[in-house]
Amino acid sequence: MQSDTARYVLSRLVTTILIIVGAMLLLFTLSTIVPGDPAVTLLGPQATPEYAKKFIEDMGLNEPVPIRLVKFFGAVLRGDLGIDVVSGRSVASMVGAAIPYTFILIFSAIGLAVLLGVPLGVFAATHRGSALDHALAFMSVSFIAVPSFVIAIFLLLIFSIWLDWLPVLGAGNENDLFDQFKRLILPTLSISAGWIGFIARLVRTSMLETLGENFIRTSRAYGLSERLVTYKYALKNACIPTIAILGMGIGRLMTGAVFVEIVFARPGLGRLIYGAVSSRNYPVVQGSVLVVVAIFVVVNLIVDLSYSAIDPRIRRGAQGAAK
């Protein structure tokens, strides 16, 4: 059994490494096929030919593509994501400065979505067909259908401009946690609203399916309380699809965070990538997107290992398919 688990973990680690290598190849390829002169874009038409030539040399764009590829892979393996040719700062330090803000935003959004979505899904499943079940279904689908940046604009107009209850711009004073918390409320609600509805619908469907299983009927036949059957036995099995979706959701949440960080003028990876793409700052784009891909893949690895630990049938199924 331990050797089966080790093989499963090793196969997932190899898959993770191959995905990251593929992402590195794709990022490098995209940076080589984008048309136009990056020196003109970054330096403007007023840049002298000598300065533009030096700029191209500093970025290494005058070297053959294979050499640039080898240097890119070697630098990434050393933890060197390159130098921002505009500011002279290392890309790693820029990503390191921005990533805590994005992490706080994403994990607060996931936490809020799970905290509200799971109980709402359980309530809808245990009160199937009631008026509240229909109301929750309508609200869930509505939140899922509306993009996060549209919700962000509405929340900004209502709670900041109209009611003047919450500050809206920036991440707040570094020495004032309460100010940072107030400025985190609206961005978190913007990203999590759709996920609250999605998790509620997913948990409701999984709960209804699980509540019809034989082991649930057996538990009730043994006289176990309905609360114990619902929250200990049914909810544990019903949460497995939700855990899998949360792993995939990290990528979707990062996409939503890009727009929300722009709307609320918050620092973070989203704004860093948006600014780098706008100015065609290749080193920053490569380094930032690579970090996002690595985070996404590692989170999915953790999710895969966690829900296979919860339900060993998933691990055995994956091994059987591999054989």
PDB file of C-alpha atoms in Angstrom:
ATOM      1  CA  MET A   1       0.000   0.000   0.000  1.00  0.00           C
ATOM      2  CA  GLN A   2       2.866   2.401   0.894  1.00  0.00           C
ATOM      3  CA  SER A   3       4.616   1.635  -2.416  1.00  0.00           C
ATOM      4  CA  ASP A   4       1.351   2.369  -4.286  1.00  0.00           C
ATOM      5  CA  THR A   5       1.078   5.709  -2.502  1.00  0.00           C
ATOM      6  CA  ALA A   6       4.724   6.530  -3.254  1.00  0.00           C
ATOM      7  CA  ARG A   7       4.225   5.707  -6.949  1.00  0.00           C
ATOM      8  CA  TYR A   8       1.118   7.877  -7.078  1.00  0.00           C
ATOM      9  CA  VAL A   9       2.890  10.838  -5.407  1.00  0.00           C
ATOM     10  CA  LEU A  10       5.921  10.394  -7.694  1.00  0.00           C
ATOM     11  CA  SER A  11       3.742  10.320 -10.839  1.00  0.00           C
ATOM     12  CA  ARG A  12       1.984  13.518  -9.766  1.00  0.00           C
ATOM     13  CA  LEU A  13       5.356  15.210  -9.040  1.00  0.00           C
ATOM     14  CA  VAL A  14       6.696  14.241 -12.493  1.00  0.00           C
ATOM     15  CA  THR A  15       3.521  15.547 -14.128  1.00  0.00           C
ATOM     16  CA  THR A  16       3.863  18.813 -12.199  1.00  0.00           C
ATOM     17  CA  ILE A  17       7.486  19.287 -13.309  1.00  0.00           C
ATOM     18  CA  LEU A  18       6.596  18.544 -16.953  1.00  0.00           C
ATOM     19  CA  ILE A  19       3.780  21.116 -16.884  1.00  0.00           C
ATOM     20  CA  ILE A  20       6.119  23.791 -15.494  1.00  0.00           C
ATOM     21  CA  VAL A  21       8.771  22.991 -18.136  1.00  0.00           C
ATOM     22  CA  GLY A  22       6.091  23.170 -20.846  1.00  0.00           C
ATOM     23  CA  ALA A  23       4.935  26.534 -19.509  1.00  0.00           C
ATOM     24  CA  MET A  24       8.523  27.835 -19.585  1.00  0.00           C
ATOM     25  CA  LEU A  25       8.882  26.748 -23.227  1.00  0.00           C
ATOM     26  CA  LEU A  26       5.582  28.378 -24.146  1.00  0.00           C
ATOM     27  CA  LEU A  27       6.452  31.655 -22.410  1.00  0.00           C
ATOM     28  CA  PHE A  28       9.839  31.802 -24.098  1.00  0.00           C
ATOM     29  CA  THR A  29       8.336  31.012 -27.509  1.00  0.00           C
ATOM     30  CA  LEU A  30       5.683  33.691 -27.169  1.00  0.00           C
ATOM     31  CA  SER A  31       8.312  36.302 -26.307  1.00  0.00           C
ATOM     32  CA  THR A  32      10.232  35.453 -29.500  1.00  0.00           C
ATOM     33  CA  ILE A  33       7.305  35.599 -31.944  1.00  0.00           C
ATOM     34  CA  VAL A  34       5.666  38.829 -30.795  1.00  0.00           C
ATOM     35  CA  PRO A  35       6.045  41.300 -33.703  1.00  0.00           C
ATOM     36  CA  GLY A  36       7.461  44.812 -33.362  1.00  0.00           C
ATOM     37  CA  ASP A  37      10.521  46.396 -31.831  1.00  0.00           C
ATOM     38  CA  PRO A  38      10.480  46.179 -28.014  1.00  0.00           C
ATOM     39  CA  ALA A  39      13.032  48.997 -27.750  1.00  0.00           C
ATOM     40  CA  VAL A  40      10.715  51.415 -29.559  1.00  0.00           C
ATOM     41  CA  THR A  41       7.770  50.315 -27.408  1.00  0.00           C
ATOM     42  CA  LEU A  42       9.580  50.645 -24.097  1.00  0.00           C
ATOM     43  CA  LEU A  43      11.807  53.641 -24.762  1.00  0.00           C
ATOM     44  CA  GLY A  44       9.501  55.616 -27.039  1.00  0.00           C
ATOM     45  CA  PRO A  45      10.214  57.219 -30.395  1.00  0.00           C
ATOM     46  CA  GLN A  46      12.564  59.761 -28.757  1.00  0.00           C
ATOM     47  CA  ALA A  47      15.140  57.071 -27.886  1.00  0.00           C
ATOM     48  CA  THR A  48      18.427  57.412 -29.737  1.00  0.00           C
ATOM     49  CA  PRO A  49      19.614  54.503 -31.943  1.00  0.00           C
ATOM     50  CA  GLU A  50      22.620  54.016 -29.645  1.00  0.00           C
ATOM     51  CA  TYR A  51      20.462  53.754 -26.548  1.00  0.00           C
ATOM     52  CA  ALA A  52      18.015  51.407 -28.326  1.00  0.00           C
ATOM     53  CA  LYS A  53      20.956  49.184 -29.376  1.00  0.00           C
ATOM     54  CA  LYS A  54      22.283  49.074 -25.803  1.00  0.00           C
ATOM     55  CA  PHE A  55      18.777  48.291 -24.585  1.00  0.00           C
ATOM     56  CA  ILE A  56      18.484  45.314 -26.974  1.00  0.00           C
ATOM     57  CA  GLU A  57      21.904  44.045 -25.850  1.00  0.00           C
ATOM     58  CA  ASP A  58      20.977  44.343 -22.167  1.00  0.00           C
ATOM     59  CA  MET A  59      17.820  42.298 -22.786  1.00  0.00           C
ATOM     60  CA  GLY A  60      19.794  39.719 -24.750  1.00  0.00           C
ATOM     61  CA  LEU A  61      17.456  40.013 -27.738  1.00  0.00           C
ATOM     62  CA  ASN A  62      20.389  40.171 -30.190  1.00  0.00           C
ATOM     63  CA  GLU A  63      21.510  36.635 -29.295  1.00  0.00           C
ATOM     64  CA  PRO A  64      20.432  33.466 -31.174  1.00  0.00           C
ATOM     65  CA  VAL A  65      17.205  31.927 -29.921  1.00  0.00           C
ATOM     66  CA  PRO A  66      18.789  28.603 -28.712  1.00  0.00           C
ATOM     67  CA  ILE A  67      21.308  30.497 -26.576  1.00  0.00           C
ATOM     68  CA  ARG A  68      18.563  32.675 -25.131  1.00  0.00           C
ATOM     69  CA  LEU A  69      16.533  29.533 -24.368  1.00  0.00           C
ATOM     70  CA  VAL A  70      19.420  27.852 -22.534  1.00  0.00           C
ATOM     71  CA  LYS A  71      20.151  31.029 -20.575  1.00  0.00           C
ATOM     72  CA  PHE A  72      16.452  31.380 -19.689  1.00  0.00           C
ATOM     73  CA  PHE A  73      16.195  27.815 -18.335  1.00  0.00           C
ATOM     74  CA  GLY A  74      19.523  28.109 -16.483  1.00  0.00           C
ATOM     75  CA  ALA A  75      18.491  31.382 -14.855  1.00  0.00           C
ATOM     76  CA  VAL A  76      15.115  29.994 -13.749  1.00  0.00           C
ATOM     77  CA  LEU A  77      16.780  26.928 -12.223  1.00  0.00           C
ATOM     78  CA  ARG A  78      19.006  29.314 -10.218  1.00  0.00           C
ATOM     79  CA  GLY A  79      15.944  31.242  -9.080  1.00  0.00           C
ATOM     80  CA  ASP A  80      16.871  34.220 -11.261  1.00  0.00           C
ATOM     81  CA  LEU A  81      13.800  35.550 -13.082  1.00  0.00           C
ATOM     82  CA  GLY A  82      15.745  38.308 -14.829  1.00  0.00           C
ATOM     83  CA  ILE A  83      16.113  42.068 -14.500  1.00  0.00           C
ATOM     84  CA  ASP A  84      13.480  44.693 -15.238  1.00  0.00           C
ATOM     85  CA  VAL A  85      15.196  46.683 -17.958  1.00  0.00           C
ATOM     86  CA  VAL A  86      13.160  49.802 -17.151  1.00  0.00           C
ATOM     87  CA  SER A  87      13.681  50.108 -13.381  1.00  0.00           C
ATOM     88  CA  GLY A  88      16.788  47.925 -13.015  1.00  0.00           C
ATOM     89  CA  ARG A  89      15.151  45.894 -10.217  1.00  0.00           C
ATOM     90  CA  SER A  90      15.240  42.104 -10.187  1.00  0.00           C
ATOM     91  CA  VAL A  91      12.002  40.519 -11.373  1.00  0.00           C
ATOM     92  CA  ALA A  92      12.091  38.118  -8.419  1.00  0.00           C
ATOM     93  CA  SER A  93      12.036  41.010  -5.956  1.00  0.00           C
ATOM     94  CA  MET A  94       9.162  42.672  -7.872  1.00  0.00           C
ATOM     95  CA  VAL A  95       7.153  39.435  -7.841  1.00  0.00           C
ATOM     96  CA  GLY A  96       8.040  38.869  -4.190  1.00  0.00           C
ATOM     97  CA  ALA A  97       6.773  42.335  -3.294  1.00  0.00           C
ATOM     98  CA  ALA A  98       3.494  41.877  -5.197  1.00  0.00           C
ATOM     99  CA  ILE A  99       2.622  38.266  -4.433  1.00  0.00           C
ATOM    100  CA  PRO A 100       1.584  38.682  -0.749  1.00  0.00           C
ATOM    101  CA  TYR A 101      -1.195  41.095  -1.776  1.00  0.00           C
ATOM    102  CA  THR A 102      -2.525  38.631  -4.378  1.00  0.00           C
ATOM    103  CA  PHE A 103      -2.288  35.691  -1.969  1.00  0.00           C
ATOM    104  CA  ILE A 104      -4.202  37.588   0.713  1.00  0.00           C
ATOM    105  CA  LEU A 105      -6.899  38.540  -1.801  1.00  0.00           C
ATOM    106  CA  ILE A 106      -7.270  35.058  -3.325  1.00  0.00           C
ATOM    107  CA  PHE A 107      -7.242  33.081  -0.090  1.00  0.00           C
ATOM    108  CA  SER A 108      -9.609  35.485   1.638  1.00  0.00           C
ATOM    109  CA  ALA A 109     -11.958  35.070  -1.352  1.00  0.00           C
ATOM    110  CA  ILE A 110     -11.685  31.261  -1.252  1.00  0.00           C
ATOM    111  CA  GLY A 111     -12.167  31.247   2.513  1.00  0.00           C
ATOM    112  CA  LEU A 112     -15.293  33.388   2.272  1.00  0.00           C
ATOM    113  CA  ALA A 113     -16.663  31.291  -0.608  1.00  0.00           C
ATOM    114  CA  VAL A 114     -16.184  28.024   1.321  1.00  0.00           C
ATOM    115  CA  LEU A 115     -17.453  29.519   4.581  1.00  0.00           C
ATOM    116  CA  LEU A 116     -20.728  30.595   2.954  1.00  0.00           C
ATOM    117  CA  GLY A 117     -21.055  28.242  -0.030  1.00  0.00           C
ATOM    118  CA  VAL A 118     -20.794  24.903   1.838  1.00  0.00           C
ATOM    119  CA  PRO A 119     -23.476  25.648   4.495  1.00  0.00           C
ATOM    120  CA  LEU A 120     -25.771  27.110   1.836  1.00  0.00           C
ATOM    121  CA  GLY A 121     -25.327  23.984  -0.318  1.00  0.00           C
ATOM    122  CA  VAL A 122     -26.024  21.673   2.638  1.00  0.00           C
ATOM    123  CA  PHE A 123     -29.096  23.720   3.587  1.00  0.00           C
ATOM    124  CA  ALA A 124     -30.416  23.615  -0.006  1.00  0.00           C
ATOM    125  CA  ALA A 125     -29.889  19.833  -0.195  1.00  0.00           C
ATOM    126  CA  THR A 126     -31.578  19.130   3.135  1.00  0.00           C
ATOM    127  CA  HIS A 127     -34.502  21.477   2.264  1.00  0.00           C
ATOM    128  CA  ARG A 128     -34.896  20.371  -1.354  1.00  0.00           C
ATOM    129  CA  GLY A 129     -37.853  21.956  -3.152  1.00  0.00           C
ATOM    130  CA  SER A 130     -38.475  24.604  -0.479  1.00  0.00           C
ATOM    131  CA  ALA A 131     -38.866  28.318  -1.240  1.00  0.00           C
ATOM    132  CA  LEU A 132     -35.407  29.017   0.214  1.00  0.00           C
ATOM    133  CA  ASP A 133     -33.926  26.296  -2.018  1.00  0.00           C
ATOM    134  CA  HIS A 134     -35.391  28.000  -5.104  1.00  0.00           C
ATOM    135  CA  ALA A 135     -34.248  31.436  -3.869  1.00  0.00           C
ATOM    136  CA  LEU A 136     -30.700  30.143  -3.302  1.00  0.00           C
ATOM    137  CA  ALA A 137     -30.690  28.569  -6.779  1.00  0.00           C
ATOM    138  CA  PHE A 138     -31.731  31.885  -8.366  1.00  0.00           C
ATOM    139  CA  MET A 139     -29.127  33.883  -6.429  1.00  0.00           C
ATOM    140  CA  SER A 140     -26.367  31.324  -7.067  1.00  0.00           C
ATOM    141  CA  VAL A 141     -26.894  31.277 -10.827  1.00  0.00           C
ATOM    142  CA  SER A 142     -27.081  35.088 -10.878  1.00  0.00           C
ATOM    143  CA  PHE A 143     -23.748  35.461  -9.070  1.00  0.00           C
ATOM    144  CA  ILE A 144     -22.097  32.811 -11.254  1.00  0.00           C
ATOM    145  CA  ALA A 145     -23.245  34.527 -14.465  1.00  0.00           C
ATOM    146  CA  VAL A 146     -21.902  37.999 -13.599  1.00  0.00           C
ATOM    147  CA  PRO A 147     -18.125  38.563 -14.113  1.00  0.00           C
ATOM    148  CA  SER A 148     -16.140  39.567 -11.042  1.00  0.00           C
ATOM    149  CA  PHE A 149     -15.054  42.917 -12.474  1.00  0.00           C
ATOM    150  CA  VAL A 150     -18.716  43.910 -13.049  1.00  0.00           C
ATOM    151  CA  ILE A 151     -19.506  43.038  -9.420  1.00  0.00           C
ATOM    152  CA  ALA A 152     -16.417  45.039  -8.388  1.00  0.00           C
ATOM    153  CA  ILE A 153     -17.650  48.143 -10.199  1.00  0.00           C
ATOM    154  CA  PHE A 154     -21.136  47.853  -8.662  1.00  0.00           C
ATOM    155  CA  LEU A 155     -19.730  47.365  -5.147  1.00  0.00           C
ATOM    156  CA  LEU A 156     -17.410  50.326  -5.653  1.00  0.00           C
ATOM    157  CA  LEU A 157     -20.267  52.578  -6.769  1.00  0.00           C
ATOM    158  CA  ILE A 158     -22.646  51.476  -3.978  1.00  0.00           C
ATOM    159  CA  PHE A 159     -20.461  51.053  -0.873  1.00  0.00           C
ATOM    160  CA  SER A 160     -17.706  53.557  -1.575  1.00  0.00           C
ATOM    161  CA  ILE A 161     -19.141  56.373  -3.687  1.00  0.00           C
ATOM    162  CA  TRP A 162     -22.874  56.302  -2.851  1.00  0.00           C
ATOM    163  CA  LEU A 163     -22.915  55.137   0.809  1.00  0.00           C
ATOM    164  CA  ASP A 164     -19.306  56.139   1.601  1.00  0.00           C
ATOM    165  CA  TRP A 165     -18.953  53.192   4.011  1.00  0.00           C
ATOM    166  CA  LEU A 166     -15.675  51.674   2.832  1.00  0.00           C
ATOM    167  CA  PRO A 167     -12.415  52.987   1.369  1.00  0.00           C
ATOM    168  CA  VAL A 168     -11.735  51.642  -2.048  1.00  0.00           C
ATOM    169  CA  LEU A 169      -8.305  52.444  -3.491  1.00  0.00           C
ATOM    170  CA  GLY A 170      -4.996  50.778  -2.638  1.00  0.00           C
ATOM    171  CA  ALA A 171      -4.113  48.161  -0.038  1.00  0.00           C
ATOM    172  CA  GLY A 172      -4.113  50.517   2.964  1.00  0.00           C
ATOM    173  CA  ASN A 173      -1.551  51.761   5.456  1.00  0.00           C
ATOM    174  CA  GLU A 174       1.108  49.103   6.166  1.00  0.00           C
ATOM    175  CA  ASN A 175       1.029  49.961   9.883  1.00  0.00           C
ATOM    176  CA  ASP A 176      -2.767  49.912  10.154  1.00  0.00           C
ATOM    177  CA  LEU A 177      -4.258  46.398   9.934  1.00  0.00           C
ATOM    178  CA  PHE A 178      -7.826  47.674  10.305  1.00  0.00           C
ATOM    179  CA  ASP A 179      -7.352  50.020   7.340  1.00  0.00           C
ATOM    180  CA  GLN A 180      -5.969  47.112   5.278  1.00  0.00           C
ATOM    181  CA  PHE A 181      -8.938  44.953   6.320  1.00  0.00           C
ATOM    182  CA  LYS A 182     -11.472  47.609   5.266  1.00  0.00           C
ATOM    183  CA  ARG A 183      -9.816  47.954   1.845  1.00  0.00           C
ATOM    184  CA  LEU A 184      -9.844  44.168   1.422  1.00  0.00           C
ATOM    185  CA  ILE A 185     -13.616  43.747   1.945  1.00  0.00           C
ATOM    186  CA  LEU A 186     -14.904  44.917  -1.443  1.00  0.00           C
ATOM    187  CA  PRO A 187     -12.221  43.169  -3.580  1.00  0.00           C
ATOM    188  CA  THR A 188     -12.821  39.924  -1.641  1.00  0.00           C
ATOM    189  CA  LEU A 189     -16.592  40.136  -2.139  1.00  0.00           C
ATOM    190  CA  SER A 190     -16.094  40.867  -5.853  1.00  0.00           C
ATOM    191  CA  ILE A 191     -14.053  37.717  -6.465  1.00  0.00           C
ATOM    192  CA  SER A 192     -15.863  35.379  -4.074  1.00  0.00           C
ATOM    193  CA  ALA A 193     -19.478  36.189  -5.046  1.00  0.00           C
ATOM    194  CA  GLY A 194     -19.519  33.893  -8.064  1.00  0.00           C
ATOM    195  CA  TRP A 195     -17.680  31.139  -6.169  1.00  0.00           C
ATOM    196  CA  ILE A 196     -20.131  31.254  -3.278  1.00  0.00           C
ATOM    197  CA  GLY A 197     -22.934  30.447  -5.732  1.00  0.00           C
ATOM    198  CA  PHE A 198     -20.856  27.846  -7.576  1.00  0.00           C
ATOM    199  CA  ILE A 199     -19.793  25.992  -4.416  1.00  0.00           C
ATOM    200  CA  ALA A 200     -23.356  26.108  -3.056  1.00  0.00           C
ATOM    201  CA  ARG A 201     -24.730  24.482  -6.236  1.00  0.00           C
ATOM    202  CA  LEU A 202     -21.922  21.923  -6.350  1.00  0.00           C
ATOM    203  CA  VAL A 203     -22.317  20.925  -2.687  1.00  0.00           C
ATOM    204  CA  ARG A 204     -26.104  20.725  -3.086  1.00  0.00           C
ATOM    205  CA  THR A 205     -25.808  18.340  -6.046  1.00  0.00           C
ATOM    206  CA  SER A 206     -23.145  16.196  -4.369  1.00  0.00           C
ATOM    207  CA  MET A 207     -25.097  16.081  -1.115  1.00  0.00           C
ATOM    208  CA  LEU A 208     -28.289  14.932  -2.868  1.00  0.00           C
ATOM    209  CA  GLU A 209     -26.345  12.187  -4.617  1.00  0.00           C
ATOM    210  CA  THR A 210     -24.576  11.088  -1.427  1.00  0.00           C
ATOM    211  CA  LEU A 211     -27.745  11.153   0.683  1.00  0.00           C
ATOM    212  CA  GLY A 212     -29.196   8.535  -1.674  1.00  0.00           C
ATOM    213  CA  GLU A 213     -26.308   6.087  -1.151  1.00  0.00           C
ATOM    214  CA  ASN A 214     -26.790   2.768   0.634  1.00  0.00           C
ATOM    215  CA  PHE A 215     -24.388   3.580   3.476  1.00  0.00           C
ATOM    216  CA  ILE A 216     -26.494   6.636   4.356  1.00  0.00           C
ATOM    217  CA  ARG A 217     -29.669   4.523   4.487  1.00  0.00           C
ATOM    218  CA  THR A 218     -27.801   1.981   6.636  1.00  0.00           C
ATOM    219  CA  SER A 219     -26.632   4.709   9.005  1.00  0.00           C
ATOM    220  CA  ARG A 220     -30.203   5.916   9.413  1.00  0.00           C
ATOM    221  CA  ALA A 221     -31.404   2.339   9.933  1.00  0.00           C
ATOM    222  CA  TYR A 222     -28.950   2.017  12.847  1.00  0.00           C
ATOM    223  CA  GLY A 223     -30.681   4.958  14.476  1.00  0.00           C
ATOM    224  CA  LEU A 224     -27.945   7.592  14.022  1.00  0.00           C
ATOM    225  CA  SER A 225     -29.171  11.149  14.297  1.00  0.00           C
ATOM    226  CA  GLU A 226     -29.918  13.026  11.071  1.00  0.00           C
ATOM    227  CA  ARG A 227     -27.390  15.724  12.011  1.00  0.00           C
ATOM    228  CA  LEU A 228     -24.621  13.107  12.425  1.00  0.00           C
ATOM    229  CA  VAL A 229     -25.508  11.381   9.149  1.00  0.00           C
ATOM    230  CA  THR A 230     -25.628  14.675   7.239  1.00  0.00           C
ATOM    231  CA  TYR A 231     -22.562  16.478   8.582  1.00  0.00           C
ATOM    232  CA  LYS A 232     -20.214  13.572   9.402  1.00  0.00           C
ATOM    233  CA  TYR A 233     -20.891  10.949   6.720  1.00  0.00           C
ATOM    234  CA  ALA A 234     -22.653  12.642   3.802  1.00  0.00           C
ATOM    235  CA  LEU A 235     -20.791  15.986   3.819  1.00  0.00           C
ATOM    236  CA  LYS A 236     -17.340  14.338   3.887  1.00  0.00           C
ATOM    237  CA  ASN A 237     -18.051  12.443   0.651  1.00  0.00           C
ATOM    238  CA  ALA A 238     -19.920  15.344  -0.927  1.00  0.00           C
ATOM    239  CA  CYS A 239     -16.939  17.692  -0.404  1.00  0.00           C
ATOM    240  CA  ILE A 240     -14.554  15.678  -2.623  1.00  0.00           C
ATOM    241  CA  PRO A 241     -15.736  17.288  -5.921  1.00  0.00           C
ATOM    242  CA  THR A 242     -15.634  20.690  -4.208  1.00  0.00           C
ATOM    243  CA  ILE A 243     -12.000  20.216  -3.158  1.00  0.00           C
ATOM    244  CA  ALA A 244     -11.082  19.258  -6.733  1.00  0.00           C
ATOM    245  CA  ILE A 245     -12.861  22.327  -8.130  1.00  0.00           C
ATOM    246  CA  LEU A 246     -11.116  24.628  -5.630  1.00  0.00           C
ATOM    247  CA  GLY A 247      -7.755  23.562  -7.051  1.00  0.00           C
ATOM    248  CA  MET A 248      -8.875  24.482 -10.548  1.00  0.00           C
ATOM    249  CA  GLY A 249     -10.417  27.638  -9.112  1.00  0.00           C
ATOM    250  CA  ILE A 250      -7.036  29.080  -8.130  1.00  0.00           C
ATOM    251  CA  GLY A 251      -6.353  29.853 -11.801  1.00  0.00           C
ATOM    252  CA  ARG A 252      -9.800  31.386 -12.286  1.00  0.00           C
ATOM    253  CA  LEU A 253      -9.392  33.450  -9.125  1.00  0.00           C
ATOM    254  CA  MET A 254      -6.030  34.771 -10.303  1.00  0.00           C
ATOM    255  CA  THR A 255      -7.663  35.828 -13.567  1.00  0.00           C
ATOM    256  CA  GLY A 256     -10.393  37.598 -11.618  1.00  0.00           C
ATOM    257  CA  ALA A 257      -7.793  39.157  -9.333  1.00  0.00           C
ATOM    258  CA  VAL A 258      -6.160  40.866 -12.325  1.00  0.00           C
ATOM    259  CA  PHE A 259      -9.317  42.863 -13.088  1.00  0.00           C
ATOM    260  CA  VAL A 260     -10.231  43.447  -9.453  1.00  0.00           C
ATOM    261  CA  GLU A 261      -6.735  44.752  -8.627  1.00  0.00           C
ATOM    262  CA  ILE A 262      -7.042  47.160 -11.549  1.00  0.00           C
ATOM    263  CA  VAL A 263     -10.546  48.342 -10.532  1.00  0.00           C
ATOM    264  CA  PHE A 264      -9.542  48.887  -6.884  1.00  0.00           C
ATOM    265  CA  ALA A 265      -5.970  50.047  -7.694  1.00  0.00           C
ATOM    266  CA  ARG A 266      -4.542  47.348  -5.412  1.00  0.00           C
ATOM    267  CA  PRO A 267      -0.936  46.184  -5.728  1.00  0.00           C
ATOM    268  CA  GLY A 268      -0.504  42.544  -6.725  1.00  0.00           C
ATOM    269  CA  LEU A 269       0.564  40.117  -9.421  1.00  0.00           C
ATOM    270  CA  GLY A 270      -2.387  41.055 -11.615  1.00  0.00           C
ATOM    271  CA  ARG A 271      -1.438  44.715 -11.826  1.00  0.00           C
ATOM    272  CA  LEU A 272       2.245  43.798 -12.226  1.00  0.00           C
ATOM    273  CA  ILE A 273       1.498  41.529 -15.216  1.00  0.00           C
ATOM    274  CA  TYR A 274      -0.958  44.003 -16.740  1.00  0.00           C
ATOM    275  CA  GLY A 275       1.594  46.816 -16.570  1.00  0.00           C
ATOM    276  CA  ALA A 276       4.361  44.616 -17.978  1.00  0.00           C
ATOM    277  CA  VAL A 277       2.197  43.423 -20.882  1.00  0.00           C
ATOM    278  CA  SER A 278       1.128  47.004 -21.669  1.00  0.00           C
ATOM    279  CA  SER A 279       4.753  48.125 -21.883  1.00  0.00           C
ATOM    280  CA  ARG A 280       5.996  44.869 -23.449  1.00  0.00           C
ATOM    281  CA  ASN A 281       8.436  44.414 -20.611  1.00  0.00           C
ATOM    282  CA  TYR A 282       9.400  40.824 -21.505  1.00  0.00           C
ATOM    283  CA  PRO A 283      11.456  39.843 -18.419  1.00  0.00           C
ATOM    284  CA  VAL A 284       8.699  40.941 -16.038  1.00  0.00           C
ATOM    285  CA  VAL A 285       5.991  39.200 -18.108  1.00  0.00           C
ATOM    286  CA  GLN A 286       7.983  35.955 -18.279  1.00  0.00           C
ATOM    287  CA  GLY A 287       8.908  35.932 -14.612  1.00  0.00           C
ATOM    288  CA  SER A 288       5.479  36.924 -13.300  1.00  0.00           C
ATOM    289  CA  VAL A 289       3.479  34.523 -15.477  1.00  0.00           C
ATOM    290  CA  LEU A 290       5.891  31.691 -14.688  1.00  0.00           C
ATOM    291  CA  VAL A 291       5.342  32.242 -10.967  1.00  0.00           C
ATOM    292  CA  VAL A 292       1.560  32.244 -11.512  1.00  0.00           C
ATOM    293  CA  VAL A 293       1.772  28.971 -13.458  1.00  0.00           C
ATOM    294  CA  ALA A 294       3.967  27.396 -10.776  1.00  0.00           C
ATOM    295  CA  ILE A 295       1.528  28.431  -8.041  1.00  0.00           C
ATOM    296  CA  PHE A 296      -1.417  27.056 -10.028  1.00  0.00           C
ATOM    297  CA  VAL A 297       0.288  23.722 -10.698  1.00  0.00           C
ATOM    298  CA  VAL A 298       1.548  23.278  -7.127  1.00  0.00           C
ATOM    299  CA  VAL A 299      -1.881  24.075  -5.677  1.00  0.00           C
ATOM    300  CA  ASN A 300      -3.447  21.483  -7.988  1.00  0.00           C
ATOM    301  CA  LEU A 301      -0.809  18.964  -6.890  1.00  0.00           C
ATOM    302  CA  ILE A 302      -1.697  19.588  -3.246  1.00  0.00           C
ATOM    303  CA  VAL A 303      -5.412  19.271  -4.066  1.00  0.00           C
ATOM    304  CA  ASP A 304      -4.857  15.999  -5.962  1.00  0.00           C
ATOM    305  CA  LEU A 305      -2.926  14.512  -3.059  1.00  0.00           C
ATOM    306  CA  SER A 306      -5.433  15.748  -0.478  1.00  0.00           C
ATOM    307  CA  TYR A 307      -8.592  14.379  -2.071  1.00  0.00           C
ATOM    308  CA  SER A 308      -6.877  11.098  -2.953  1.00  0.00           C
ATOM    309  CA  ALA A 309      -6.025  10.850   0.759  1.00  0.00           C
ATOM    310  CA  ILE A 310      -9.668  11.494   1.651  1.00  0.00           C
ATOM    311  CA  ASP A 311     -10.953   8.896  -0.833  1.00  0.00           C
ATOM    312  CA  PRO A 312      -8.378   6.111  -1.647  1.00  0.00           C
ATOM    313  CA  ARG A 313     -10.621   4.953  -4.542  1.00  0.00           C
ATOM    314  CA  ILE A 314      -9.385   7.960  -6.557  1.00  0.00           C
ATOM    315  CA  ARG A 315      -5.731   6.942  -6.070  1.00  0.00           C
ATOM    316  CA  ARG A 316      -6.471   3.326  -7.032  1.00  0.00           C
ATOM    317  CA  GLY A 317      -8.426   4.488 -10.074  1.00  0.00           C
ATOM    318  CA  ALA A 318      -5.529   6.636 -11.278  1.00  0.00           C
ATOM    319  CA  GLN A 319      -3.072   3.763 -10.807  1.00  0.00           C
ATOM    320  CA  GLY A 320      -5.382   1.361 -12.625  1.00  0.00           C
ATOM    321  CA  ALA A 321      -5.693   3.758 -15.561  1.00  0.00           C
ATOM    322  CA  ALA A 322      -1.882   4.139 -15.668  1.00  0.00           C
ATOM    323  CA  LYS A 323      -1.484   0.333 -15.879  1.00  0.00           C
TER     324      LYS A 323
END
